[in-house]
Amino acid sequence: DKRRTARNLVAKLSSVSERTRNEALAELRLISRQDPESRPLIADAGAVPYLSETLYSSSPAIQENAAATLLNLSITSRDSLMSTRGLLDALSHALSNSASQGAVQSCAATLHSILIADESSRPIIGSKRDILYTLLSIIGDEHAPARSIKDALKALFGIALYQLNRASLVGLGAVPALVSLIVRDARKGIVEDATAVLAQIAGCEESEEAMRKAGGLEVLGDLLDEKTAASTRMRENAVGALLNLARCGGERGRKEVGEMGVKVMDVIREVGENGSPKGKAKAVELLKFVVDGNEYENEVRELRLKFNSMNDFIDHSI
């Protein structure tokens, strides 16, 4: 039966024979990927502490098997992972030291899996500055595979969902790293994910000065320029970032957002008309901010009337 199989394989992880351990590890990776019902059984059999310890292995292949198994288990057994002493330190070690990009990707994806589903994990993981630093190092590496960057961005997004983590990310240089990535990397999906993280981080007062120094406002404006071929998701994220800067920034920041908003008003209006429900809500709120915060009343009075009927869409959550 599945429970007996899980127990037997986990028992082999403590074998004195390296070959026996490796074979069991490979089998656990396979089973946990192919059979979702086996995941809680493997976790209940005590696999997580062994897998965590295995992330310190000198073998990239063994690290990769352990990391992939942990990722599979994180889908259904997050509590087993977070209750394992030293797991976050082991993930951090593999993120920064593994020669296997597969292990790096699985570790970052495991963090994302935990962060998205478990709000209580966000302040805990966000307090691990070595994890934050390593994830930012991955997105700043021009030679990193696209998959590694995307997995790191998703983990950073989960971390940034917790308000108090945003200032820590700003302090570690997240804003220039993200702005640089948006400017330089055209690979599919990366700019969308990078702008999503930037929009979250913009929701803290510390981000305003960092955005100014990194040229972030201009980059957001470029994404909302009619001449650029930015996707709808990029534009929705840019709208969200500007709105968060307006909400959380000081007087100077709000003024700069208002001035930028006037220049790209047509695209903001387009997001308000054709975006996702959340995108529409944020575009409407940003348009109202732009209208109320500057002297272009005649130019945008028609827009104000047009969007009054969309007030019920407004979502004040960051």
CSV table of C-alpha atoms in Angstrom, one decimal:
chain,number,residue,atom,x,y,z
A,1,ASP,CA,0.0,0.0,0.0
A,2,LYS,CA,1.0,3.6,-0.5
A,3,ARG,CA,1.6,4.4,3.2
A,4,ARG,CA,3.9,1.3,3.6
A,5,THR,CA,5.8,2.3,0.4
A,6,ALA,CA,6.3,5.8,1.7
A,7,ARG,CA,7.6,4.6,5.1
A,8,ASN,CA,10.0,2.1,3.5
A,9,LEU,CA,11.4,4.7,1.2
A,10,VAL,CA,11.8,7.3,3.9
A,11,ALA,CA,13.5,4.7,6.1
A,12,LYS,CA,16.1,4.2,3.4
A,13,LEU,CA,17.0,7.9,3.5
A,14,SER,CA,18.9,7.2,6.8
A,15,SER,CA,20.8,4.2,5.3
A,16,VAL,CA,24.5,4.0,5.7
A,17,SER,CA,24.7,3.2,2.0
A,18,GLU,CA,24.8,6.3,-0.2
A,19,ARG,CA,23.5,4.3,-3.2
A,20,THR,CA,20.5,3.2,-1.2
A,21,ARG,CA,19.8,6.8,-0.1
A,22,ASN,CA,20.1,8.1,-3.6
A,23,GLU,CA,17.8,5.4,-5.1
A,24,ALA,CA,15.2,6.1,-2.4
A,25,LEU,CA,15.4,9.9,-3.0
A,26,ALA,CA,14.9,9.4,-6.8
A,27,GLU,CA,11.9,7.2,-6.2
A,28,LEU,CA,10.4,9.7,-3.7
A,29,ARG,CA,10.8,12.5,-6.3
A,30,LEU,CA,9.1,10.4,-8.9
A,31,ILE,CA,6.2,9.2,-6.7
A,32,SER,CA,5.6,12.7,-5.2
A,33,ARG,CA,5.4,14.2,-8.7
A,34,GLN,CA,3.1,11.5,-10.3
A,35,ASP,CA,0.8,10.7,-7.4
A,36,PRO,CA,-0.6,13.6,-5.4
A,37,GLU,CA,-2.2,11.3,-2.9
A,38,SER,CA,1.3,10.1,-1.8
A,39,ARG,CA,2.5,13.5,-0.8
A,40,PRO,CA,1.0,13.7,2.7
A,41,LEU,CA,1.9,10.1,3.3
A,42,ILE,CA,5.6,10.8,2.5
A,43,ALA,CA,5.5,13.9,4.7
A,44,ASP,CA,3.8,12.0,7.5
A,45,ALA,CA,6.5,9.3,7.3
A,46,GLY,CA,9.1,11.9,8.3
A,47,ALA,CA,10.7,12.7,4.9
A,48,VAL,CA,11.1,16.5,5.3
A,49,PRO,CA,13.9,16.6,7.8
A,50,TYR,CA,16.0,14.1,5.7
A,51,LEU,CA,15.2,16.1,2.5
A,52,SER,CA,16.1,19.3,4.2
A,53,GLU,CA,19.5,17.9,5.4
A,54,THR,CA,20.1,16.6,1.9
A,55,LEU,CA,20.1,20.1,0.4
A,56,TYR,CA,23.6,20.5,2.0
A,57,SER,CA,24.9,17.6,-0.1
A,58,SER,CA,27.9,18.2,-2.3
A,59,SER,CA,26.2,16.4,-5.2
A,60,PRO,CA,24.2,18.7,-7.5
A,61,ALA,CA,22.1,15.8,-8.7
A,62,ILE,CA,21.2,14.7,-5.1
A,63,GLN,CA,20.4,18.3,-4.2
A,64,GLU,CA,18.1,18.6,-7.2
A,65,ASN,CA,16.2,15.4,-6.3
A,66,ALA,CA,15.7,16.6,-2.7
A,67,ALA,CA,14.7,20.1,-3.7
A,68,ALA,CA,12.2,18.8,-6.3
A,69,THR,CA,10.7,16.4,-3.8
A,70,LEU,CA,10.3,19.2,-1.3
A,71,LEU,CA,8.6,21.3,-4.0
A,72,ASN,CA,6.1,18.5,-4.7
A,73,LEU,CA,5.4,18.1,-0.9
A,74,SER,CA,4.9,21.8,-0.5
A,75,ILE,CA,1.8,21.6,-2.6
A,76,THR,CA,-0.1,19.6,0.0
A,77,SER,CA,2.0,19.5,3.1
A,78,ARG,CA,3.2,23.0,3.8
A,79,ASP,CA,2.8,22.7,7.6
A,80,SER,CA,5.3,19.8,7.6
A,81,LEU,CA,7.8,21.9,5.8
A,82,MET,CA,7.5,25.1,7.9
A,83,SER,CA,7.5,23.0,11.2
A,84,THR,CA,10.9,21.4,10.3
A,85,ARG,CA,13.7,23.1,12.1
A,86,GLY,CA,16.4,24.5,9.8
A,87,LEU,CA,14.3,24.1,6.6
A,88,LEU,CA,14.6,27.7,5.6
A,89,ASP,CA,18.3,27.7,6.2
A,90,ALA,CA,18.7,24.6,4.0
A,91,LEU,CA,16.7,26.3,1.2
A,92,SER,CA,18.8,29.4,1.5
A,93,HIS,CA,22.0,27.3,1.3
A,94,ALA,CA,20.9,25.5,-1.8
A,95,LEU,CA,19.6,28.7,-3.4
A,96,SER,CA,23.0,30.3,-3.1
A,97,ASN,CA,25.4,27.4,-3.3
A,98,SER,CA,24.0,24.7,-5.6
A,99,ALA,CA,25.6,24.1,-9.0
A,100,SER,CA,22.3,22.7,-10.1
A,101,GLN,CA,19.9,25.3,-11.6
A,102,GLY,CA,17.2,22.7,-11.1
A,103,ALA,CA,17.8,22.7,-7.4
A,104,VAL,CA,17.8,26.5,-7.3
A,105,GLN,CA,14.5,26.7,-9.2
A,106,SER,CA,12.8,24.1,-7.0
A,107,CYS,CA,13.9,25.9,-3.8
A,108,ALA,CA,12.6,29.2,-5.1
A,109,ALA,CA,9.4,27.6,-6.2
A,110,THR,CA,9.0,25.9,-2.8
A,111,LEU,CA,9.2,29.2,-1.1
A,112,HIS,CA,6.6,30.6,-3.5
A,113,SER,CA,4.3,27.7,-2.8
A,114,ILE,CA,4.5,28.2,0.9
A,115,LEU,CA,4.2,32.0,0.8
A,116,ILE,CA,1.2,32.1,-1.5
A,117,ALA,CA,-0.9,29.7,0.6
A,118,ASP,CA,0.3,30.5,4.1
A,119,GLU,CA,0.1,34.1,5.2
A,120,SER,CA,1.7,33.3,8.6
A,121,SER,CA,4.9,32.2,6.7
A,122,ARG,CA,5.4,35.6,5.1
A,123,PRO,CA,6.9,37.5,8.1
A,124,ILE,CA,9.0,34.5,8.9
A,125,ILE,CA,10.5,34.0,5.5
A,126,GLY,CA,10.8,37.8,5.1
A,127,SER,CA,13.0,38.0,8.2
A,128,LYS,CA,15.5,35.7,6.5
A,129,ARG,CA,17.7,38.4,4.9
A,130,ASP,CA,20.0,35.8,3.3
A,131,ILE,CA,17.0,34.4,1.4
A,132,LEU,CA,15.9,37.9,0.2
A,133,TYR,CA,19.5,38.7,-0.8
A,134,THR,CA,20.0,35.5,-2.7
A,135,LEU,CA,16.7,35.9,-4.6
A,136,LEU,CA,17.6,39.4,-5.6
A,137,SER,CA,21.0,38.1,-6.7
A,138,ILE,CA,19.4,35.6,-9.0
A,139,ILE,CA,17.2,38.3,-10.7
A,140,GLY,CA,20.3,40.5,-11.1
A,141,ASP,CA,22.3,37.8,-12.8
A,142,GLU,CA,22.3,38.4,-16.5
A,143,HIS,CA,23.4,34.9,-17.2
A,144,ALA,CA,20.7,33.2,-15.1
A,145,PRO,CA,18.2,31.0,-17.0
A,146,ALA,CA,14.8,32.5,-17.5
A,147,ARG,CA,13.2,29.8,-15.3
A,148,SER,CA,15.5,30.6,-12.4
A,149,ILE,CA,14.6,34.3,-12.7
A,150,LYS,CA,10.9,33.6,-12.9
A,151,ASP,CA,10.9,31.3,-9.9
A,152,ALA,CA,12.9,33.9,-7.9
A,153,LEU,CA,10.4,36.6,-8.9
A,154,LYS,CA,7.5,34.5,-7.8
A,155,ALA,CA,9.1,34.0,-4.4
A,156,LEU,CA,9.8,37.7,-4.1
A,157,PHE,CA,6.2,38.4,-5.0
A,158,GLY,CA,5.1,36.2,-2.1
A,159,ILE,CA,7.5,37.9,0.3
A,160,ALA,CA,6.3,41.3,-0.8
A,161,LEU,CA,2.6,40.5,-0.1
A,162,TYR,CA,3.5,41.1,3.5
A,163,GLN,CA,3.6,44.9,4.1
A,164,LEU,CA,6.5,45.0,6.5
A,165,ASN,CA,8.7,42.9,4.2
A,166,ARG,CA,8.7,45.6,1.5
A,167,ALA,CA,11.0,48.0,3.3
A,168,SER,CA,13.5,45.2,3.8
A,169,LEU,CA,13.4,44.4,0.1
A,170,VAL,CA,13.9,48.1,-0.7
A,171,GLY,CA,16.9,48.2,1.7
A,172,LEU,CA,18.5,45.3,0.0
A,173,GLY,CA,18.3,47.0,-3.4
A,174,ALA,CA,15.1,45.4,-4.9
A,175,VAL,CA,14.0,48.5,-6.7
A,176,PRO,CA,17.1,49.0,-9.0
A,177,ALA,CA,17.3,45.3,-9.5
A,178,LEU,CA,13.8,45.0,-10.7
A,179,VAL,CA,13.9,48.2,-12.8
A,180,SER,CA,17.1,47.0,-14.5
A,181,LEU,CA,15.5,43.6,-15.1
A,182,ILE,CA,12.4,45.2,-16.7
A,183,VAL,CA,14.6,47.3,-19.0
A,184,ARG,CA,17.1,44.6,-20.1
A,185,ASP,CA,15.1,41.3,-20.3
A,186,ALA,CA,12.6,40.7,-23.0
A,187,ARG,CA,12.1,37.0,-22.3
A,188,LYS,CA,8.5,35.9,-22.2
A,189,GLY,CA,6.9,36.4,-18.8
A,190,ILE,CA,9.8,37.9,-17.0
A,191,VAL,CA,8.8,41.6,-17.4
A,192,GLU,CA,5.2,40.7,-16.4
A,193,ASP,CA,6.5,39.0,-13.2
A,194,ALA,CA,9.0,41.7,-12.5
A,195,THR,CA,6.4,44.5,-12.8
A,196,ALA,CA,4.1,42.5,-10.5
A,197,VAL,CA,6.8,42.4,-7.8
A,198,LEU,CA,7.7,46.1,-8.3
A,199,ALA,CA,4.0,47.1,-7.9
A,200,GLN,CA,3.9,45.3,-4.5
A,201,ILE,CA,7.1,46.8,-3.3
A,202,ALA,CA,5.9,50.3,-4.3
A,203,GLY,CA,3.3,49.9,-1.5
A,204,CYS,CA,5.7,51.3,1.2
A,205,GLU,CA,6.9,54.8,1.8
A,206,GLU,CA,10.6,53.7,1.5
A,207,SER,CA,10.1,52.8,-2.1
A,208,GLU,CA,9.5,56.4,-3.3
A,209,GLU,CA,13.2,57.6,-3.0
A,210,ALA,CA,14.4,54.2,-4.4
A,211,MET,CA,12.1,54.5,-7.4
A,212,ARG,CA,13.3,58.0,-8.0
A,213,LYS,CA,17.0,57.0,-7.9
A,214,ALA,CA,16.5,54.0,-10.1
A,215,GLY,CA,14.4,55.8,-12.7
A,216,GLY,CA,11.5,53.6,-11.9
A,217,LEU,CA,8.8,56.2,-12.6
A,218,GLU,CA,10.1,56.7,-16.1
A,219,VAL,CA,10.2,53.0,-16.8
A,220,LEU,CA,6.6,52.6,-15.6
A,221,GLY,CA,5.6,55.5,-17.8
A,222,ASP,CA,7.3,53.8,-20.8
A,223,LEU,CA,5.2,50.7,-20.2
A,224,LEU,CA,2.1,52.8,-20.3
A,225,ASP,CA,3.2,54.7,-23.4
A,226,GLU,CA,1.0,53.9,-26.5
A,227,LYS,CA,4.1,53.5,-28.6
A,228,THR,CA,5.4,50.5,-26.6
A,229,ALA,CA,4.2,47.0,-27.1
A,230,ALA,CA,3.6,46.2,-23.4
A,231,SER,CA,1.1,43.5,-22.6
A,232,THR,CA,-2.1,44.1,-20.8
A,233,ARG,CA,-0.6,42.5,-17.7
A,234,MET,CA,2.5,44.7,-17.8
A,235,ARG,CA,0.3,47.7,-18.0
A,236,GLU,CA,-2.0,46.6,-15.2
A,237,ASN,CA,1.1,46.1,-13.0
A,238,ALA,CA,2.4,49.5,-14.0
A,239,VAL,CA,-0.9,51.1,-13.1
A,240,GLY,CA,-0.8,49.2,-9.7
A,241,ALA,CA,2.8,50.4,-9.1
A,242,LEU,CA,1.9,54.1,-9.8
A,243,LEU,CA,-1.2,53.8,-7.6
A,244,ASN,CA,0.8,52.4,-4.7
A,245,LEU,CA,3.4,55.1,-5.1
A,246,ALA,CA,0.6,57.7,-4.9
A,247,ARG,CA,-1.0,56.0,-1.8
A,248,CYS,CA,2.2,55.5,0.1
A,249,GLY,CA,4.6,58.3,-1.1
A,250,GLY,CA,5.1,61.8,0.1
A,251,GLU,CA,3.9,65.0,-1.5
A,252,ARG,CA,6.7,65.1,-4.0
A,253,GLY,CA,6.0,61.5,-5.1
A,254,ARG,CA,2.3,62.1,-5.5
A,255,LYS,CA,3.0,65.1,-7.6
A,256,GLU,CA,5.4,63.1,-9.8
A,257,VAL,CA,2.8,60.3,-10.2
A,258,GLY,CA,0.2,62.9,-11.1
A,259,GLU,CA,2.4,64.4,-13.8
A,260,MET,CA,3.3,61.0,-15.2
A,261,GLY,CA,-0.4,60.0,-15.2
A,262,VAL,CA,-1.4,62.9,-17.3
A,263,LYS,CA,1.1,61.9,-20.0
A,264,VAL,CA,-0.2,58.3,-20.2
A,265,MET,CA,-3.8,58.9,-19.5
A,266,ASP,CA,-5.1,57.3,-22.6
A,267,VAL,CA,-3.5,53.9,-21.8
A,268,ILE,CA,-4.7,54.1,-18.1
A,269,ARG,CA,-8.2,54.7,-19.5
A,270,GLU,CA,-7.8,51.7,-21.8
A,271,VAL,CA,-6.8,49.5,-18.8
A,272,GLY,CA,-9.9,50.9,-17.0
A,273,GLU,CA,-12.1,49.8,-19.9
A,274,ASN,CA,-10.5,46.5,-21.0
A,275,GLY,CA,-8.4,45.2,-18.1
A,276,SER,CA,-9.1,42.5,-15.6
A,277,PRO,CA,-11.6,43.4,-12.8
A,278,LYS,CA,-8.7,44.3,-10.4
A,279,GLY,CA,-6.9,46.1,-13.2
A,280,LYS,CA,-10.0,48.2,-14.0
A,281,ALA,CA,-10.4,49.1,-10.4
A,282,LYS,CA,-6.9,50.3,-10.0
A,283,ALA,CA,-7.0,52.2,-13.3
A,284,VAL,CA,-10.2,54.0,-12.2
A,285,GLU,CA,-8.6,54.9,-8.9
A,286,LEU,CA,-5.4,56.1,-10.5
A,287,LEU,CA,-7.4,58.2,-13.0
A,288,LYS,CA,-9.3,59.8,-10.1
A,289,PHE,CA,-6.1,60.6,-8.4
A,290,VAL,CA,-4.6,62.1,-11.5
A,291,VAL,CA,-7.8,64.2,-12.1
A,292,ASP,CA,-8.0,65.4,-8.5
A,293,GLY,CA,-4.3,66.1,-8.1
A,294,ASN,CA,-3.6,68.4,-11.1
A,295,GLU,CA,-4.9,71.2,-13.1
A,296,TYR,CA,-6.0,69.3,-16.2
A,297,GLU,CA,-9.6,69.5,-15.3
A,298,ASN,CA,-10.9,70.4,-18.7
A,299,GLU,CA,-8.9,67.7,-20.4
A,300,VAL,CA,-10.2,64.9,-18.2
A,301,ARG,CA,-13.7,66.0,-17.1
A,302,GLU,CA,-15.1,63.6,-19.7
A,303,LEU,CA,-13.1,60.7,-18.3
A,304,ARG,CA,-14.3,61.5,-14.8
A,305,LEU,CA,-17.9,61.3,-16.0
A,306,LYS,CA,-17.2,58.1,-17.9
A,307,PHE,CA,-15.7,56.3,-15.0
A,308,ASN,CA,-18.1,57.4,-12.3
A,309,SER,CA,-20.2,54.4,-13.2
A,310,MET,CA,-17.3,52.1,-12.5
A,311,ASN,CA,-16.9,53.1,-8.8
A,312,ASP,CA,-18.1,49.8,-7.6
A,313,PHE,CA,-15.0,48.2,-9.1
A,314,ILE,CA,-12.6,50.1,-6.9
A,315,ASP,CA,-10.6,47.8,-4.7
A,316,HIS,CA,-8.5,49.6,-2.1
A,317,SER,CA,-6.4,46.5,-1.3
A,318,ILE,CA,-2.7,46.7,-2.2
